[in-house]
Structure formats: structure tokens, C-alpha cells
Short mmCIF file of C-alpha atoms in Angstrom, two decimals:
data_model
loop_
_atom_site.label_atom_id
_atom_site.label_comp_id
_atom_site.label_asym_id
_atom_site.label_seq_id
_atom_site.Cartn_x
_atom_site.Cartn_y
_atom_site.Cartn_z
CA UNK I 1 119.62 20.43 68.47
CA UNK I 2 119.87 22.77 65.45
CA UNK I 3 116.24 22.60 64.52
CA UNK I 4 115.67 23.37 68.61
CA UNK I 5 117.57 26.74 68.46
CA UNK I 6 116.15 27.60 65.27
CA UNK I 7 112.43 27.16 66.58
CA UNK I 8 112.63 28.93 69.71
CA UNK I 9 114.64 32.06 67.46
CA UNK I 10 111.75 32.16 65.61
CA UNK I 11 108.90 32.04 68.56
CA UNK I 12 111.50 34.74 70.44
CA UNK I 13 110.02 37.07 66.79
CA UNK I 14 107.00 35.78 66.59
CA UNK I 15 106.19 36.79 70.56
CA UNK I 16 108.20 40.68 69.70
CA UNK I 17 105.87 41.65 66.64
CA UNK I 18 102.78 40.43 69.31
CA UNK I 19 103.65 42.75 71.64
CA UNK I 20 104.22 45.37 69.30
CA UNK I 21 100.52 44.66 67.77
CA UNK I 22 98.94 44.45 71.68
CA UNK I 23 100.62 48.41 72.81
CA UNK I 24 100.37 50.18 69.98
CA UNK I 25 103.10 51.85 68.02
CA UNK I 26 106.08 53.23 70.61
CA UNK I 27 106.02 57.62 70.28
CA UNK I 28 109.60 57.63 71.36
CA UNK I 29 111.12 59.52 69.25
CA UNK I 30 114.22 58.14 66.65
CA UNK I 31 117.08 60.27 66.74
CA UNK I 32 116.29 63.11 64.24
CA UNK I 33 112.64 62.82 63.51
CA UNK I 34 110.06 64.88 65.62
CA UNK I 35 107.16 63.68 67.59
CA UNK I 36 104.08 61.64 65.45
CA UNK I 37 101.54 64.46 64.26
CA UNK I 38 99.27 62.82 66.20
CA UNK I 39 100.99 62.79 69.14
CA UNK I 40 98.74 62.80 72.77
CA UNK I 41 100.32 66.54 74.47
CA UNK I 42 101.45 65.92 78.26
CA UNK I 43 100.21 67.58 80.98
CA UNK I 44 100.48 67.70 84.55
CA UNK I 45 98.30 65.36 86.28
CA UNK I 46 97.40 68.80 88.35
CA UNK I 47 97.87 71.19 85.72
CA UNK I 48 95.11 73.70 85.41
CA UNK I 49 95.59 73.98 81.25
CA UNK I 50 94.80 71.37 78.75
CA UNK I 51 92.97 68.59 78.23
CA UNK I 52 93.45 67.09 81.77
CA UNK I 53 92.19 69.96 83.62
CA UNK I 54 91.55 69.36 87.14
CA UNK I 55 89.28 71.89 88.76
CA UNK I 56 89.19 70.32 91.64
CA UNK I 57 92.48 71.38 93.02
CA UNK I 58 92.92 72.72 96.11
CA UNK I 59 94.14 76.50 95.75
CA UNK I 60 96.97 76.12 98.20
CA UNK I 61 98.51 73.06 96.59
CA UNK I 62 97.81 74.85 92.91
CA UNK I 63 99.27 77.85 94.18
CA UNK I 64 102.42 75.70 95.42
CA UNK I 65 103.13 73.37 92.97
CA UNK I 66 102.67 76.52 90.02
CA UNK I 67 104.55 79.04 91.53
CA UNK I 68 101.20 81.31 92.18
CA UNK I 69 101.72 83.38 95.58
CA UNK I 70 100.75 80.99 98.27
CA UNK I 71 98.10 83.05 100.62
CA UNK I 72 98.94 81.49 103.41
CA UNK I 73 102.85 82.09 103.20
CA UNK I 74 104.44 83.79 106.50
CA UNK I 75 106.83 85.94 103.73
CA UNK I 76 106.10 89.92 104.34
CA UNK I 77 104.49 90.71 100.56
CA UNK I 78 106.66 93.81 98.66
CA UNK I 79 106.02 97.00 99.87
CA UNK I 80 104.56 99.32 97.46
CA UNK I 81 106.41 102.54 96.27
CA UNK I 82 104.86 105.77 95.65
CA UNK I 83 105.96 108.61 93.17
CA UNK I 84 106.81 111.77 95.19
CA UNK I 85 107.12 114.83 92.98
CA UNK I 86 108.41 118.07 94.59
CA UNK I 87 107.01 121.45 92.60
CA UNK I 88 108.77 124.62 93.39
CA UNK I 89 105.89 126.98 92.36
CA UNK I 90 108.10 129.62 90.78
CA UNK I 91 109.43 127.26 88.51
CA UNK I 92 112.98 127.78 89.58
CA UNK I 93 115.88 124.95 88.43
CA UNK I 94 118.63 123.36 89.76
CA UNK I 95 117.55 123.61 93.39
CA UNK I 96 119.32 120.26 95.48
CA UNK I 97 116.65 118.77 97.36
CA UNK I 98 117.80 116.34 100.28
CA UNK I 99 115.17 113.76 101.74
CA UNK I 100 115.36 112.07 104.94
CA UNK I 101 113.77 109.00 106.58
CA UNK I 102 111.87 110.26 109.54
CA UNK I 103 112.13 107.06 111.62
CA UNK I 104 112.06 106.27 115.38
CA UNK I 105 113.10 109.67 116.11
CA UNK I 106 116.18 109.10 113.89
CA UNK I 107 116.74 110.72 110.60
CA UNK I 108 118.45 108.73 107.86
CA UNK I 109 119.51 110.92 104.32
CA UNK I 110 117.98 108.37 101.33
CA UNK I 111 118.87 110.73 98.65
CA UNK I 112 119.64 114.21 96.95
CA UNK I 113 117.57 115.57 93.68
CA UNK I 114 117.48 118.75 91.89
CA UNK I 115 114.94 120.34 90.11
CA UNK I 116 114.91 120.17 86.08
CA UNK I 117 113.66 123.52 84.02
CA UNK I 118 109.59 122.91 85.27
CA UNK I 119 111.01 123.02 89.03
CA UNK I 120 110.45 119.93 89.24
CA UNK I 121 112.11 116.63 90.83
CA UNK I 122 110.75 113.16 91.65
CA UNK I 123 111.57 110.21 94.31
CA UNK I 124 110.46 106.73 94.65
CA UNK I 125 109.19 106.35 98.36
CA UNK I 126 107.99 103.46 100.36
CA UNK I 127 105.24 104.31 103.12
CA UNK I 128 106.66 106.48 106.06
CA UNK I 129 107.54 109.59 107.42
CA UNK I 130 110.28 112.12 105.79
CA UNK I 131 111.31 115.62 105.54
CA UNK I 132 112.82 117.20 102.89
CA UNK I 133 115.44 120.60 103.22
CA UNK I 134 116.39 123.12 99.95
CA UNK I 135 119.92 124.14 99.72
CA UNK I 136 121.63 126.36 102.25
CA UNK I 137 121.40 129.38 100.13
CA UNK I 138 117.29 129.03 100.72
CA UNK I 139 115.18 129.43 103.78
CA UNK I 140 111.88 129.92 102.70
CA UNK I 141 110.03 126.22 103.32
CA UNK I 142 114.35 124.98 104.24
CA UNK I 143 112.76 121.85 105.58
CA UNK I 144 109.23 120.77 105.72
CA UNK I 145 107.72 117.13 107.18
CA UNK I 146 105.43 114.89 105.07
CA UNK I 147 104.05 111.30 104.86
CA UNK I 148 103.84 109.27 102.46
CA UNK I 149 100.59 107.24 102.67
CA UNK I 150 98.59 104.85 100.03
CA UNK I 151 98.88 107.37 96.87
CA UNK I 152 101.66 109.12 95.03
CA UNK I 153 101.98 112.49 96.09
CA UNK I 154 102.62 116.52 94.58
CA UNK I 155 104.42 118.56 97.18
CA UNK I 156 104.38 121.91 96.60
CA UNK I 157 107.44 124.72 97.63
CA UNK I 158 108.40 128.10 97.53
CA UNK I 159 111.79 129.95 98.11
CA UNK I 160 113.22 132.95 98.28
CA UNK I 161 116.89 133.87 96.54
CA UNK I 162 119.16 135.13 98.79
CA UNK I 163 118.38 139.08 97.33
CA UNK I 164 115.05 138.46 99.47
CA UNK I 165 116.28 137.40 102.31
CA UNK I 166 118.29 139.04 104.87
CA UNK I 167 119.93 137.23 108.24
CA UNK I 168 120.19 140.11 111.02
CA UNK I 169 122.25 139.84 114.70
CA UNK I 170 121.05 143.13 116.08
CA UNK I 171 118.29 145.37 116.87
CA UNK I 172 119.44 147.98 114.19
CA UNK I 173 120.08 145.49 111.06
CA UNK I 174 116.20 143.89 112.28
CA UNK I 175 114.88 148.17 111.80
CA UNK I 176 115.98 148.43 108.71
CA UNK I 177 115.18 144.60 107.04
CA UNK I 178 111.76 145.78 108.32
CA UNK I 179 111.82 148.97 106.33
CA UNK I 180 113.23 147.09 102.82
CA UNK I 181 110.74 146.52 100.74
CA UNK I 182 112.67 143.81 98.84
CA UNK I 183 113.21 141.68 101.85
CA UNK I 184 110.56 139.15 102.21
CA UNK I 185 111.73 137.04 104.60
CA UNK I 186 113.95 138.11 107.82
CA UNK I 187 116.47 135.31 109.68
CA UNK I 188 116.71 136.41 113.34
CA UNK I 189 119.81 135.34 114.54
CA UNK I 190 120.10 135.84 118.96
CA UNK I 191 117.82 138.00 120.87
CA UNK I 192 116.12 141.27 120.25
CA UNK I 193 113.65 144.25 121.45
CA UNK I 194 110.09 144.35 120.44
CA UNK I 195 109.62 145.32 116.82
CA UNK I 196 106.37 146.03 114.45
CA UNK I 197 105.50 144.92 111.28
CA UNK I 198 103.76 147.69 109.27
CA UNK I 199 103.97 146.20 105.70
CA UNK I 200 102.73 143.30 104.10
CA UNK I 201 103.58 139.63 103.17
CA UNK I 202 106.86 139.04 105.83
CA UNK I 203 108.33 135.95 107.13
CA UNK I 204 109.91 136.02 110.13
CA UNK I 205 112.01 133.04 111.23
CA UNK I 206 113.67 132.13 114.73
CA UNK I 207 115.46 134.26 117.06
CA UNK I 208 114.00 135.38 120.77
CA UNK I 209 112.46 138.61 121.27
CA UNK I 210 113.09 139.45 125.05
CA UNK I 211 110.72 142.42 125.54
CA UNK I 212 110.62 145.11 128.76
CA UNK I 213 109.64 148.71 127.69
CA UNK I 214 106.99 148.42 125.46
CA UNK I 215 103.45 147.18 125.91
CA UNK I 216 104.15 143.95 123.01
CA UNK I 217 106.90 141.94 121.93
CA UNK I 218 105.51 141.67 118.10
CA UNK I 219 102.98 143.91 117.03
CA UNK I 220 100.94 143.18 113.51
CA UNK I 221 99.29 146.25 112.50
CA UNK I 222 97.11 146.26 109.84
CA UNK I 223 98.83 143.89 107.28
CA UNK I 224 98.56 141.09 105.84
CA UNK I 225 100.47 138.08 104.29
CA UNK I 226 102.39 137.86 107.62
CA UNK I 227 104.19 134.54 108.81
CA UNK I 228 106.08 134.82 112.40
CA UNK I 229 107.83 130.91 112.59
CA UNK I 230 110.06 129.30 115.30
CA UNK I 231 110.29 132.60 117.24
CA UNK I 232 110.70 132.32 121.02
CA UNK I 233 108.72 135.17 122.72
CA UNK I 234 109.39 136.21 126.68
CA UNK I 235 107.93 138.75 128.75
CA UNK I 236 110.46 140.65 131.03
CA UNK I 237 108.12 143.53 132.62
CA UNK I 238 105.91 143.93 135.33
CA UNK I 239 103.56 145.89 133.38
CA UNK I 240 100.13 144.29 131.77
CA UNK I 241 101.66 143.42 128.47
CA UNK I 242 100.60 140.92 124.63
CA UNK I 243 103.33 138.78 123.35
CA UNK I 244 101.83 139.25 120.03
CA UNK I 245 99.80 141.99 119.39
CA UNK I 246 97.74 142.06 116.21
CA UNK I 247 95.73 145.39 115.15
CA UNK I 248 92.50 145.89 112.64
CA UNK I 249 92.59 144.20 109.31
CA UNK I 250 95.57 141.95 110.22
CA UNK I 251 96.18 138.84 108.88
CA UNK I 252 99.06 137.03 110.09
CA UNK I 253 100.07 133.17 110.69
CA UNK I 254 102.14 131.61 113.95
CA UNK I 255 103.70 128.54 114.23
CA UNK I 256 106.20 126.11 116.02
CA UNK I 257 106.74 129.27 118.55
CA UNK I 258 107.03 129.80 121.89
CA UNK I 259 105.36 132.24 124.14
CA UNK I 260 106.70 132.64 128.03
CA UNK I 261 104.42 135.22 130.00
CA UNK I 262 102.27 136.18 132.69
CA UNK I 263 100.02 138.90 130.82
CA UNK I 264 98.56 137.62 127.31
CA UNK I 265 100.36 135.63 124.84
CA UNK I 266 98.27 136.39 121.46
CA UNK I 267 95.80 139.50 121.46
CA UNK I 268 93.66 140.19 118.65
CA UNK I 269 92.75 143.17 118.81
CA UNK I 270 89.94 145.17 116.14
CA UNK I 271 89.61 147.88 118.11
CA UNK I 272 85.55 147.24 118.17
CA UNK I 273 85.18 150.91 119.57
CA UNK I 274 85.88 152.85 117.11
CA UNK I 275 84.52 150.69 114.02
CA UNK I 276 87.96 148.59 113.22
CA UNK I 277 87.17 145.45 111.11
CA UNK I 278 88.66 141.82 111.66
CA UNK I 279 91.75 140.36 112.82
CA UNK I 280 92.37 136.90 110.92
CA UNK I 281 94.70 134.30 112.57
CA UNK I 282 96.03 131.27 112.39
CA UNK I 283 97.97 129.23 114.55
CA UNK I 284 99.68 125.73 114.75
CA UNK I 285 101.89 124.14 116.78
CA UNK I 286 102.89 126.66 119.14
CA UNK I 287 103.42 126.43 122.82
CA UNK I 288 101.75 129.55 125.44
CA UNK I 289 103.14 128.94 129.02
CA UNK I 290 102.23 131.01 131.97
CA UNK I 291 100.02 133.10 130.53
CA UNK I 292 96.73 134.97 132.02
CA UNK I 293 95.16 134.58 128.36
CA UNK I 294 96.79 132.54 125.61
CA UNK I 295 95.00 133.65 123.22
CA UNK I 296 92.31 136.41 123.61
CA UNK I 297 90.11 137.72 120.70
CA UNK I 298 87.72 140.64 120.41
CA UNK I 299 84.72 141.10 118.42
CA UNK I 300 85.74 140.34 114.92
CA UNK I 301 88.28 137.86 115.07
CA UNK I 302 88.35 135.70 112.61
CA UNK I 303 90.09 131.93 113.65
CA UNK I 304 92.09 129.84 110.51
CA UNK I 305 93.06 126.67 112.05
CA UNK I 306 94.03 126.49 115.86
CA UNK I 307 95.54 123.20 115.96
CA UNK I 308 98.27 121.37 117.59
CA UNK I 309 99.14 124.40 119.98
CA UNK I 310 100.04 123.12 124.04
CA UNK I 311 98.44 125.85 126.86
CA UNK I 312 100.67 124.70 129.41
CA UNK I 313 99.81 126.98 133.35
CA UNK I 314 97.19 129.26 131.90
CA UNK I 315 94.64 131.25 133.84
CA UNK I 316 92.56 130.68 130.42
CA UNK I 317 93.67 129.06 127.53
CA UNK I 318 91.79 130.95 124.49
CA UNK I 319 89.28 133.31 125.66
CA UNK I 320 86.73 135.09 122.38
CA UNK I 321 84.43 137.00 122.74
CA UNK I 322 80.84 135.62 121.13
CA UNK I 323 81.10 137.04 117.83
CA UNK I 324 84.05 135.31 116.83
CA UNK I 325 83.83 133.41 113.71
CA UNK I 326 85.78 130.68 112.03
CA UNK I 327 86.47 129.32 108.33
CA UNK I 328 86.74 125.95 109.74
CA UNK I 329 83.38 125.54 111.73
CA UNK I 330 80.70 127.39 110.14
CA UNK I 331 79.37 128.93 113.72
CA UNK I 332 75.85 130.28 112.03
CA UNK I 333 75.26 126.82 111.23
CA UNK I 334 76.58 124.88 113.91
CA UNK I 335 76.76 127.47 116.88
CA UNK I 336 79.30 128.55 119.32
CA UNK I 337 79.37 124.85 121.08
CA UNK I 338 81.08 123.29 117.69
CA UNK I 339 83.92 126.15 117.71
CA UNK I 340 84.14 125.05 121.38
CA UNK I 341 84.74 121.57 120.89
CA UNK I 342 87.18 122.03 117.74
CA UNK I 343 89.47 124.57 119.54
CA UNK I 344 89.01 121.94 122.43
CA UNK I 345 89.67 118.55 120.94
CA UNK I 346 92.58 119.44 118.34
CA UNK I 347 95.06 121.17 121.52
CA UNK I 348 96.50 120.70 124.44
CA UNK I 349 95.72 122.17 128.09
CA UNK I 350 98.15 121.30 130.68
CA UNK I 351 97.56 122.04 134.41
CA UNK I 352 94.82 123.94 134.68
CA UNK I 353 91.10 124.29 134.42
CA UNK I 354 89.99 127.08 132.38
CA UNK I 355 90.59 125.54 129.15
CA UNK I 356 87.92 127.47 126.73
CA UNK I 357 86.11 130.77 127.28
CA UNK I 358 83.67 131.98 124.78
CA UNK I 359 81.52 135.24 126.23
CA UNK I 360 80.48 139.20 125.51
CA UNK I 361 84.20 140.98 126.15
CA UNK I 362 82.87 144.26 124.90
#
């Protein structure tokens, strides 16, 4: 019995060193000893490193089992932001900046900046529509639109200190802000008389000028630099009569206005009979109801960008006389027909015919 146990003990070793022989040495490693310098690495039987490279992979099961960005995934991918930096051109520091979301027709504040010693400030902006306002105590450029599209972005600003600008109520405080050469830029606040502007680089802003006993409600004569914004403009005469009258060697700018009359809304007038030169205008989304002419140029007028402006129950919408030219179509290159179709295609004409009218006037 002894011998048996002894025997089969010994087989039971004889059959454990086999084994050991027939695999190979174990690379498990013994507590405190690292692997065999020799040691086979591991890999992923899908890896796409190391010795068992598989090429052969599908991309979307590489993509999924690595953590790459599966192409097919339903997830919306990051949206990429853009670096909006606001200038104020006369370097001027510590003005707040407040930017909006321009959404839906809703506006949502994201954030308020202020300008460091450069005038400058940045922002970190998604795609979309914003606007952006100054402080209170500034109304040159108070609040401006922009879009933020596939590149970051310099906006560029200029204000005016409260020294330059002056907020009238009445006729008489409007005279004299007209007169003072140190206002640039004049706040209308309720409703006035015609007025002219005889000096150069002014910025009117708002207000309604309700005009009966002269022949114009604004008259530019013969200056330049001039910018007449958000100003409501209505005719109360029976007499033939120009919302806007602009004289020889004018240069002046309208936009987001309103014009309400039955003569002519803008008249550019050089005064071709006695040798006056050009009358330079621009004009952008403004809206001319009612009128016999919106806009009506002589000889030498000279047309910036008309764009974005509604004609809305005009006898004749813009009406220039052939010898008008433009420093956005070349008209000696590509003739009268291209001016047609810009001023055509980039406004709007609303019940009636006569949209355009280019001819001889004088």
C-alpha cells in the first residue's frame, strides 16, 4: 500500500515538470519581480499600434472601440467660437461695452467689457447675430448690429464725449447746437421746424421735423461730413416742397429714416445752371412713403450705396437724370442699365409701377 502511494506521488511530479517543459516557462509575474526582459508586449487584437496591427479595420468600429469621433454619430459637433475685438479708433479707455444676442427677434445681454488703454476689448462669440451699445454718456455709434460668421472679427467705433454732444427739446436750443462749432453730434429730442446745416462733419440723430413754411424740412448746403440718422421727416404744406434738400458740393449720408410726403422726399440738387458741381449721397435703410419723387437727382449727382431703402406709394421711386454716376457701378464701363439694376435689385418698391427713372432732367 505504502509503495502504491509513494509511486503515484512521484508520477503526480514527474507529469508537473512535463507540462512545465511542453508550455514554456509561465510570464506571470512573482510578487516583487517585474516582467521577463523578454517579455511578448500585449496589444489589442484591433489595436492600430504595435506589432499586431490590423489595417483592416473598419473605421467606424476603430473609431468606436478607440474613442476617435465616430462620423456617423447623431451628437451636434462643438460649435466653434470666434474672437471679437471691439477698437474704439480714438483710443479712448474704460468705455463699458454691453453685447446682446440678436435672436428670434429677442435680445438676450451675454456680457459687459470695457476697453483697456489701446481702446480695446475682446469677446468670445459663437456664430449669430448681436449688437453691441457704449455707455449712456455716448451716442455716437450707441448701438450698432453685426454677425459673427466663419472668422474672428475687428469692429471698429467712434464716440463722442459728452462736450461734443448736445441733446436739444426746442427749435431755439437746435439754432444754436447748429451754430457751435464744438458740437459734433446733435440729439433731437420731440418735434421741430425745418433747419439747415451750413457747416461741416454733423450728426444728427432722431427727433421729427414737421415742416409747413419753408420750401424743405432739412437742407444740406454745401458741406460735407454730414450724417442725418433715425430722423422722421413729414410734409405739412400744400406747397411743392423736398424733405431733404441737398445743395452743390454736398456730401451727406441718410439712414434708418423716415420720409412722409407728397412732393419729393430727397432732392439733389447742383444747381447745373449756373456751373454748381456734385452732390454725393448715400443712403441705407430708409423708408420714402407717398412721395411724387423719392429720390430725384440732377446732373452731377454722385450715388454711395442706395441699399436697403422701402419706396412704399410713389409716383417714382428714384428718378436721375443720365449723367448720374456711381462709386459702386462704374457706369462708363458698364452703362446706365447696371446702375438700373443695382438701385433696382438691392430696394424695395411697394405699390406702384414707376420703380426706376433714369433720363435728360435738364
Amino acid at each position: 500500500m505504502s509503495f502504491r502511494l509513494i509511486g503515484i506521488g512521484i508520477l503526480l511530479i514527474l507529469f508537473s515538470f512535463g507540462s512545465a517543459f511542453a508550455h514554456g516557462p509561465s510570464w506571470e509575474n512573482p510578487p516583487g519581480n517585474g516582467p521577463p526582459e523578454h517579455a511578448a508586449p500585449k496589444t489589442h487584437p484591433l489595436s492600430n499600434h504595435g506589432p499586431n496591427k490590423n489595417a483592416n479595420v473598419p473605421n467606424f468600429v476603430r473609431e468606436n472601440i478607440f474613442g476617435q469621433e465616430d462620423e456617423d454619430s447623431d451628437e451636434d459637433p462643438e460649435e466653434e467660437i470666434y474672437n471679437i475685438t471691439f477698437t474704439e479708433l480714438n483710443e479712448t479707455e474704460n468705455i463699458e461695452i454691453t453685447v446682446y444676442e440678436d435672436k428670434d427677434n429677442a435680445k438676450k445681454k451675454l456680457d459687459s467689457i470695457t476697453t483697456d488703454q489701446e481702446g480695446k476689448s475682446d469677446i468670445y462669440l459663437t456664430k449669430g447675430d448681436y449688437f453691441f451699445a457704449v455707455s449712456a454718456d455716448y451716442y455716437k455709434n450707441y448701438e450698432r448690429s453685426f454677425s459673427v460668421e466663419d472668422t474672428d472679427i475687428d469692429i471698429e467705433f467712434e464716440i463722442k464725449t459728452l462736450s461734443e454732444v448736445m441733446i436739444v427739446s426746442n427749435q431755439d436750443e437746435l439754432n444754436k447746437a447748429l451754430k457751435d462749432e464744438k458740437i459734433a453730434t446733435i440729439i433731437l429730442q420731440g418735434t421741430f421746424d425745418s433747419f439747415k446745416i451750413d457747416r461741416n462733419d454733423i450728426t444728427i440723430l432722431g427727433g421729427t421735423i414737421n415742416y409747413s413754411d419753408m420750401d424743405y424740412g432739412i437742407k444740406v448746403d454745401n458741406v460735407t461730413g454730414i450724417l442725418i440718422d433715425g430722423v422722421t421727416v413729414k410734409e405739412d404744406s400744400d406747397k411743392s416742397t423736398r424733405a431733404i434738400k441737398a445743395m452743390s458740393d454736398a456730401e451727406f449720408t441718410l439712414k434708418d429714416s423716415k420720409i412722409i410726403t407728397d412732393s419729393t422726399a430727397i432732392y439733389l440738387h447742383d444747381n447745373p445752371l449756373k456751373g454748381g458741381n456734385e452732390v454725393e449721397f448715400t443712403a441705407k435703410d430708409n423708408i420714402i412713403k407717398d412721395a411724387e419723387l423719392g429720390i430725384s437727382g440732377t446732373r452731377h449727382s454722385v450715388l454711395n450705396e442706395i441699399e436697403s431703402n422701402t419706396f412704399e406709394n410713389c409716383t417714382v421711386g428714384i428718378n436721375l437724370d443720365r449723367a448720374v454716376t456711381s462709386t459702386v457701378i462704374d457706369v462708363e464701363d458698364e452703362g446706365l442699365d447696371a446702375l438700373y439694376d443695382y438701385l433696382k435689385n438691392n430696394n424695395d418698391f411697394i405699390n406702384f409701377d414707376d420703380n426706376i427713372k433714369i433720363e435728360t432732367n435738364w
